[in-house]
PDB file of C-alpha atoms in Angstrom:
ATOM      1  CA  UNK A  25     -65.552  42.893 -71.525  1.00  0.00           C
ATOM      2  CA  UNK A  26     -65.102  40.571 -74.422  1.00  0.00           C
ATOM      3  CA  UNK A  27     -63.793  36.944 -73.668  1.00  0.00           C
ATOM      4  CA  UNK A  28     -61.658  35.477 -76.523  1.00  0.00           C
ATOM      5  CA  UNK A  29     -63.255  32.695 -78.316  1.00  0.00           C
ATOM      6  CA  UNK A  30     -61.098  30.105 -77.076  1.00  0.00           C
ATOM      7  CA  UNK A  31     -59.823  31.562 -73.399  1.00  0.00           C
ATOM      8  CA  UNK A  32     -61.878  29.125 -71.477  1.00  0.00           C
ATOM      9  CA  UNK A  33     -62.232  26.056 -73.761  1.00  0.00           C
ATOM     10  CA  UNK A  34     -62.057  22.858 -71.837  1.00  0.00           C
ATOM     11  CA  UNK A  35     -60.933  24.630 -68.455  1.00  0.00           C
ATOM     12  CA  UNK A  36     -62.281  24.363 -64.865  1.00  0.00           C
ATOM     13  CA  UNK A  37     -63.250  27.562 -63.276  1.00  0.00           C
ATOM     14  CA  UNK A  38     -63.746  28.245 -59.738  1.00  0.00           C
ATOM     15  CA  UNK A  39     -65.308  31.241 -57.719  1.00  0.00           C
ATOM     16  CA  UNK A  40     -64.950  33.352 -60.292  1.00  0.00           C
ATOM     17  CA  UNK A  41     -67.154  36.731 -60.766  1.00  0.00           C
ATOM     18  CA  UNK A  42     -68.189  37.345 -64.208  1.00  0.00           C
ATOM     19  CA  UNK A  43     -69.585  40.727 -64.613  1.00  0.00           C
ATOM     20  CA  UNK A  44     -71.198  42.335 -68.183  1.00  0.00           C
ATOM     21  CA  UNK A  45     -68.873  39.626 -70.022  1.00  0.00           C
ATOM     22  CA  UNK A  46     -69.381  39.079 -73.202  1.00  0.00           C
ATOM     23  CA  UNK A  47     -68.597  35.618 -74.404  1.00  0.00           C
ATOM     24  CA  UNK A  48     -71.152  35.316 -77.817  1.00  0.00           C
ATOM     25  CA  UNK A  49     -69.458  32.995 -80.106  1.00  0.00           C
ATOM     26  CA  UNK A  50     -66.706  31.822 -77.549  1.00  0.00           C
ATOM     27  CA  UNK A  51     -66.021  28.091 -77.872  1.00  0.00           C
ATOM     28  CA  UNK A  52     -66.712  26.522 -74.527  1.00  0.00           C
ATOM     29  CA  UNK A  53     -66.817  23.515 -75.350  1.00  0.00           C
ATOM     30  CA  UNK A  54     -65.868  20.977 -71.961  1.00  0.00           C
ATOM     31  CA  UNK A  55     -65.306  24.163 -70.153  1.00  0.00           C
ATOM     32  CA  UNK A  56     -66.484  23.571 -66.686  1.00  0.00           C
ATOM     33  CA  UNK A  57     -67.510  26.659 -64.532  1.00  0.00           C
ATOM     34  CA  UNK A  58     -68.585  25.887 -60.256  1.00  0.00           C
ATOM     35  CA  UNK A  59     -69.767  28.354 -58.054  1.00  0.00           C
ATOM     36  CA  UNK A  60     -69.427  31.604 -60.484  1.00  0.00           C
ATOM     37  CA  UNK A  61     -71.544  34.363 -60.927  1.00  0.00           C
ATOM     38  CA  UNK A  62     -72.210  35.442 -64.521  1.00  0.00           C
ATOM     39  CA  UNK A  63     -75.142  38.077 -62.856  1.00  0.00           C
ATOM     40  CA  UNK A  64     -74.173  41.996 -61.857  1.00  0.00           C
ATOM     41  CA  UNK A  65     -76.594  42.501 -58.838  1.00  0.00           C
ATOM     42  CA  UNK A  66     -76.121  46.513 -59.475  1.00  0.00           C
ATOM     43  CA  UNK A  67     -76.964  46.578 -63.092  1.00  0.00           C
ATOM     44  CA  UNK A  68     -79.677  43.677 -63.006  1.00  0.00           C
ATOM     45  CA  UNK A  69     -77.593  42.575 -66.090  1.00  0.00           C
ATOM     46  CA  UNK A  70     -76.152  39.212 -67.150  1.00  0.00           C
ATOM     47  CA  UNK A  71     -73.762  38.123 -69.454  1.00  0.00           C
ATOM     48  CA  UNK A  72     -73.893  37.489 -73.062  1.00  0.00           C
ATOM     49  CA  UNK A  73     -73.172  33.890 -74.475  1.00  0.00           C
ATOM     50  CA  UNK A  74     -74.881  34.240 -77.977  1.00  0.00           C
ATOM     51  CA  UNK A  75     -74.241  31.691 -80.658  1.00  0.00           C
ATOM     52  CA  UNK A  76     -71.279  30.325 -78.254  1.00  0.00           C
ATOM     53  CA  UNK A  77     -70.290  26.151 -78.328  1.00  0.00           C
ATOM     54  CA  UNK A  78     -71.545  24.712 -75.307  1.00  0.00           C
ATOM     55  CA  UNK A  79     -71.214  21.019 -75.625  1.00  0.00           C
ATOM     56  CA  UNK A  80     -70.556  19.216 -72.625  1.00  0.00           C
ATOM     57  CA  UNK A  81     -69.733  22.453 -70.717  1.00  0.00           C
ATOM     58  CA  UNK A  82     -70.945  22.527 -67.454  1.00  0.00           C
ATOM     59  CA  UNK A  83     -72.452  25.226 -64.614  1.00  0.00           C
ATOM     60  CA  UNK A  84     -72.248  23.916 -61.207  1.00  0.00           C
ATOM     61  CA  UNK A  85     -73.435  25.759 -57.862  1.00  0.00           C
ATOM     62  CA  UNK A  86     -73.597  29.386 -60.577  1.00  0.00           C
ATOM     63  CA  UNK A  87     -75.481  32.423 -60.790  1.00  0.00           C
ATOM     64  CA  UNK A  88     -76.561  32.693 -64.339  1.00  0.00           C
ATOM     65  CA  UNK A  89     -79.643  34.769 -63.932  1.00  0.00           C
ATOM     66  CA  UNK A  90     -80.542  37.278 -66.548  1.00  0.00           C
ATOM     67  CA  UNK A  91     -77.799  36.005 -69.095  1.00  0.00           C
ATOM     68  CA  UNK A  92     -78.795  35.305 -72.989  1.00  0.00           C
ATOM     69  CA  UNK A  93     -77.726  32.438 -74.223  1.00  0.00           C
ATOM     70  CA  UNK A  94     -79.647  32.702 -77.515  1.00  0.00           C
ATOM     71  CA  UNK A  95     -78.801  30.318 -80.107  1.00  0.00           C
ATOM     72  CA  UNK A  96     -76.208  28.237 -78.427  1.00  0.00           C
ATOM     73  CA  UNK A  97     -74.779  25.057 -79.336  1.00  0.00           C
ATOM     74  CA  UNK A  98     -75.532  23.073 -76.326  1.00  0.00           C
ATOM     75  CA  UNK A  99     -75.337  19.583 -76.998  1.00  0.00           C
ATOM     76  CA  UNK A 100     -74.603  17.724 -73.616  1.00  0.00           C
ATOM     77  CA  UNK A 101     -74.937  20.951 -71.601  1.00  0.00           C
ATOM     78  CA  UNK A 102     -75.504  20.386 -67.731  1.00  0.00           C
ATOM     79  CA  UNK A 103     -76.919  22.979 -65.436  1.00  0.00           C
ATOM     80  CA  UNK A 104     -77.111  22.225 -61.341  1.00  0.00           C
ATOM     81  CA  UNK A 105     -77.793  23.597 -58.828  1.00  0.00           C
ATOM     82  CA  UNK A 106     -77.551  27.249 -60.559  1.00  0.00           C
ATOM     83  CA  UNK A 107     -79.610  30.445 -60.259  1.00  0.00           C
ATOM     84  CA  UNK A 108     -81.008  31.599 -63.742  1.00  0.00           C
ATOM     85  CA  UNK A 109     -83.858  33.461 -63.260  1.00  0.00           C
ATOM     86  CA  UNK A 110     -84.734  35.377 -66.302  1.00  0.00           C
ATOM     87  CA  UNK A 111     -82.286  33.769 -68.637  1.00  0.00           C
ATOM     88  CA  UNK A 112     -82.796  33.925 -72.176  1.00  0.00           C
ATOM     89  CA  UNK A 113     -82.296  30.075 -73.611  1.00  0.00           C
ATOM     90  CA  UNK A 114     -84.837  30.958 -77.234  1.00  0.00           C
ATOM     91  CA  UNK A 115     -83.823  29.466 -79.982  1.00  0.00           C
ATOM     92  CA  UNK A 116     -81.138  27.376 -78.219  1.00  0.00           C
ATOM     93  CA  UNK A 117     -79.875  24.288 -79.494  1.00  0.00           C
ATOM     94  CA  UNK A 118     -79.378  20.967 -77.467  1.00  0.00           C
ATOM     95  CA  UNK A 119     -79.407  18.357 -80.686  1.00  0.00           C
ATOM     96  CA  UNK A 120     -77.209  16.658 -82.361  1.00  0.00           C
ATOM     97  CA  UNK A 121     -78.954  16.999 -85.956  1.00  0.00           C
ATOM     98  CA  UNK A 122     -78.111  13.448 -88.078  1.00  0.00           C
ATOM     99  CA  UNK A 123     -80.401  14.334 -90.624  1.00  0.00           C
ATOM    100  CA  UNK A 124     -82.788  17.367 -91.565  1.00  0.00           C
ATOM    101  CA  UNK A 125     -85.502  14.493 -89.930  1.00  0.00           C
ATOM    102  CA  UNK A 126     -83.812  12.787 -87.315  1.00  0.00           C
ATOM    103  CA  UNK A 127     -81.270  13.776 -84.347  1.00  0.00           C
ATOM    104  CA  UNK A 128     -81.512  13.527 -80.875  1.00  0.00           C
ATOM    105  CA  UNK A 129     -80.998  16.032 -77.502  1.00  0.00           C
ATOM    106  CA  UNK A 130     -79.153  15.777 -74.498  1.00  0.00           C
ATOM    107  CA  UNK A 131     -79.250  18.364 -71.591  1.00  0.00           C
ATOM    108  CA  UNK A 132     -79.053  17.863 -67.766  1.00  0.00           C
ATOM    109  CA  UNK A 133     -80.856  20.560 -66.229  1.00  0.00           C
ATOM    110  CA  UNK A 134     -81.565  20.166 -62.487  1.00  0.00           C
ATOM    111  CA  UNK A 135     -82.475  21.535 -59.140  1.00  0.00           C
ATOM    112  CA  UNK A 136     -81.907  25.109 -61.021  1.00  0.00           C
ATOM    113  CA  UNK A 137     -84.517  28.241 -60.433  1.00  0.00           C
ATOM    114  CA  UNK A 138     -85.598  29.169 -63.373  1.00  0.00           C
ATOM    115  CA  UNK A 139     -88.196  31.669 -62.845  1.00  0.00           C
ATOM    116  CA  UNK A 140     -89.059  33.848 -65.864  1.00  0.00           C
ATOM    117  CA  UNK A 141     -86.768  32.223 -68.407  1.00  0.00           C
ATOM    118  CA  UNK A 142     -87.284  31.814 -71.868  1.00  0.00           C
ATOM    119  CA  UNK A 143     -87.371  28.603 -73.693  1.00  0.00           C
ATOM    120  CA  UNK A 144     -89.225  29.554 -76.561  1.00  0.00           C
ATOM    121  CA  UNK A 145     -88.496  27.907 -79.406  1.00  0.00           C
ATOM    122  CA  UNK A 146     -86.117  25.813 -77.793  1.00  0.00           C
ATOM    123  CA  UNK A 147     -86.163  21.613 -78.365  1.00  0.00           C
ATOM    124  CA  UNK A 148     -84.919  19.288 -74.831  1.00  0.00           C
ATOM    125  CA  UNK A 149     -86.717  16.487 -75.690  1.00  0.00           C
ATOM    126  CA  UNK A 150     -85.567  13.117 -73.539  1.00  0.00           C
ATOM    127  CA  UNK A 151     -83.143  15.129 -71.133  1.00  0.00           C
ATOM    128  CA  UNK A 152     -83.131  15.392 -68.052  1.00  0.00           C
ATOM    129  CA  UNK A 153     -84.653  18.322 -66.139  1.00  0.00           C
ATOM    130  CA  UNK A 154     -85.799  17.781 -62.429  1.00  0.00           C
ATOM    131  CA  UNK A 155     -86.163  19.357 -59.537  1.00  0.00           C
ATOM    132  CA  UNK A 156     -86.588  23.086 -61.582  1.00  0.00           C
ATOM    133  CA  UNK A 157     -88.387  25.739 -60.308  1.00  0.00           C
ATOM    134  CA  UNK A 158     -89.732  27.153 -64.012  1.00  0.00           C
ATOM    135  CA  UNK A 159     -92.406  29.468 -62.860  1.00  0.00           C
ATOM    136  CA  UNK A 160     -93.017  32.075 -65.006  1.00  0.00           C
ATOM    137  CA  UNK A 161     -91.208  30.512 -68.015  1.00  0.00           C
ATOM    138  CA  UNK A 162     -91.726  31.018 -71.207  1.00  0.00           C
ATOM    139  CA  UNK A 163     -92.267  27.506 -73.255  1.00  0.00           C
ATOM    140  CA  UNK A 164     -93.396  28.870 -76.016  1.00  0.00           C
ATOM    141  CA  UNK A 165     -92.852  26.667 -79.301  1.00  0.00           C
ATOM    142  CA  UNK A 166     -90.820  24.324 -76.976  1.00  0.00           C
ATOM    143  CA  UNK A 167     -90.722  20.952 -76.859  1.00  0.00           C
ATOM    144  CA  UNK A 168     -90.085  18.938 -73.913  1.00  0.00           C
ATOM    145  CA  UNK A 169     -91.195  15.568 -75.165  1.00  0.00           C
ATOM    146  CA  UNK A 170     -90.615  12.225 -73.203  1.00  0.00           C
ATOM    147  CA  UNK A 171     -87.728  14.688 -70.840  1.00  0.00           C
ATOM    148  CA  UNK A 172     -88.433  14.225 -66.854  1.00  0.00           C
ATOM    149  CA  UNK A 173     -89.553  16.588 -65.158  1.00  0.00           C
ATOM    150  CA  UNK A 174     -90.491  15.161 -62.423  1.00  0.00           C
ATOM    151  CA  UNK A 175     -90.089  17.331 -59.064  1.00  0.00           C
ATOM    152  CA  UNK A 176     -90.519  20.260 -60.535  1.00  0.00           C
ATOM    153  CA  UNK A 177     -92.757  23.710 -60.147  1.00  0.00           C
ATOM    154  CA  UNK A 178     -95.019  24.785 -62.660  1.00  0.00           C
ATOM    155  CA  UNK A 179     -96.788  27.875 -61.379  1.00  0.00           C
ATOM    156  CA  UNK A 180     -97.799  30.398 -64.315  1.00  0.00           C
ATOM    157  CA  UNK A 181     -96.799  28.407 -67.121  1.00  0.00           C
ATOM    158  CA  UNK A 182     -98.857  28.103 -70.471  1.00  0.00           C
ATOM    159  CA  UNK A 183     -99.067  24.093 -70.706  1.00  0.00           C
ATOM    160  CA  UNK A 184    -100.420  24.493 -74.237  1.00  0.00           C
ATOM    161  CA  UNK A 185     -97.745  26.275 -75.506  1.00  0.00           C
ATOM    162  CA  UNK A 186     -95.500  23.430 -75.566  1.00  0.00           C
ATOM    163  CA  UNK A 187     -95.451  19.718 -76.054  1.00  0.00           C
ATOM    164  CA  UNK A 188     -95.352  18.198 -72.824  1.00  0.00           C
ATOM    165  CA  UNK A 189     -96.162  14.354 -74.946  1.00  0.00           C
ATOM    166  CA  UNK A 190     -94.377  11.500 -72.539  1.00  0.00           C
ATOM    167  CA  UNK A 191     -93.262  13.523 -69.503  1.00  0.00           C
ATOM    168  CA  UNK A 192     -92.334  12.428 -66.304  1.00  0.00           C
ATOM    169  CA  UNK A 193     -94.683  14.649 -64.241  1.00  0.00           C
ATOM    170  CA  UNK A 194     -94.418  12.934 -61.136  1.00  0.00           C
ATOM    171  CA  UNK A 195     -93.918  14.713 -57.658  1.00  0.00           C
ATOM    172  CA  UNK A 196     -94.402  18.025 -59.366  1.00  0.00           C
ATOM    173  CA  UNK A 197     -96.810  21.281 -58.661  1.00  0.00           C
ATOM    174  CA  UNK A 198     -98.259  21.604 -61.798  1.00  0.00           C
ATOM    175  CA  UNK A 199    -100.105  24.954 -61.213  1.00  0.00           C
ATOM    176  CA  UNK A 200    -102.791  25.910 -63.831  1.00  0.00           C
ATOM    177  CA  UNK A 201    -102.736  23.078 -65.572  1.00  0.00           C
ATOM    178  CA  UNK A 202    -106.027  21.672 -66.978  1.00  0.00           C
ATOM    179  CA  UNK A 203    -106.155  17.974 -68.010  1.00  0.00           C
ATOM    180  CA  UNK A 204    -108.814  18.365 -70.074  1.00  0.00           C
ATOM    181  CA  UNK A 205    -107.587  20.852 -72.407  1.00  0.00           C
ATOM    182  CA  UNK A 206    -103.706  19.853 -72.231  1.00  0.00           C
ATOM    183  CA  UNK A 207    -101.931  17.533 -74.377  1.00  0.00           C
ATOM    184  CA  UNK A 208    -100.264  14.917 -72.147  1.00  0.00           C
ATOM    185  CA  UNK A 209    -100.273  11.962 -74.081  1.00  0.00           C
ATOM    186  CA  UNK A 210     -98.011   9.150 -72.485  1.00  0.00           C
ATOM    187  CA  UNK A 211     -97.297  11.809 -69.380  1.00  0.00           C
ATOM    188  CA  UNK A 212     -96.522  10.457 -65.986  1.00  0.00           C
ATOM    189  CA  UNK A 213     -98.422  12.081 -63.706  1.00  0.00           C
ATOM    190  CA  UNK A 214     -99.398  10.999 -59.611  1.00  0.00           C
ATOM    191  CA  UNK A 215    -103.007  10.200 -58.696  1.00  0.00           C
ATOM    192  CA  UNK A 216    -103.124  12.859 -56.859  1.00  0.00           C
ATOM    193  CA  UNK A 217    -102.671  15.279 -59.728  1.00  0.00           C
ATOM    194  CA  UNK A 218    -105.475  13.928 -61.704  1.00  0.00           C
TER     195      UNK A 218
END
């Protein structure tokens, strides 16, 4: 089913099931969606959001598991509380590009499972994203830079893959990761993980 490009912009949405919805290039922009499931159990399928505005659109208390959200615009995006295992964030955008050299990101990802999703090639440098469950994720290419990510889990995750430079670390399980051989400049880690 294909969702008009402006159908939700800027609305609240509530319990609402969302099932093999397409909304690619739909402008979303403020649109805030709580408790909604974008996932079809039956079909292991979620929905498509490719190359759709994001910006300061929110999901709240949602099921967003196996959904592509390839190249977004996602500047100010929040995502709590949600289920999105196996969603497809590569090549996502969360910057606000000034210049070709300087911009800056903003994302609030937290207490969210997201097992098996892909971040690869995807920027969220200095947001804030606690409290995840990313095992299994694909980092790739990403950059997390100086973002907290404190509380989180780490299990199967390739910490040289990504730049994890300035981190908050703290209070997470941090899985495979070898200290020696990872790049954690200005990280914040606990004692007891060193």
């Amino acid at each position: 089913l294909r969702i008009g490009a402006d159908q939700y912009t800027g609305q609240k949405v509530v319990d609402q099931q969302f099932h093999k919805c397409d909304f690619s290039g739909a402008d979303l922009t403020g649109t805030e969606f709580i408790n909604c499931s974008f996932y079809d159990a039956d079909s292991r399928a979620g929905c498509r959001f490719n190359g759709a505005t994001l910006k300061e659109a929110s999901f709240r208390s949602c099921d967003i598991s196996m959904c592509h959200f390839n190249f977004i615009k996602a500047l100010g995006l929040e995502i709590s509380e949600c289920r999105a295992q196996g969603a497809d964030f590569s090549n996502a955008s969360f910057m606000n590009q000034i210049t070709t050299r300087s911009g800056f990101c903003s994302a609030f990802i937290k207490k969210s499972n997201l097992r098996y999703a892909n971040f690869s090639r995807v920027t969220l440098e200095k947001c804030e994203l606690w409290e995840n469950r990313w095992d299994g994720a694909n980092v790739s290419g990403a950059s997390f830079a100086g973002s907290d990510l404190s509380g989180g889990q780490f299990e199967g995750i390739d910490w040289n893959s990504a730049n994890f430079t300035d981190c908050d670390l703290t209070n997470s399980e941090l899985g495979e990761l070898d200290l020696r051989r990872t790049n954690l400049r200005g990280a914040t880690l606990d004692v007891q993980q060193v």
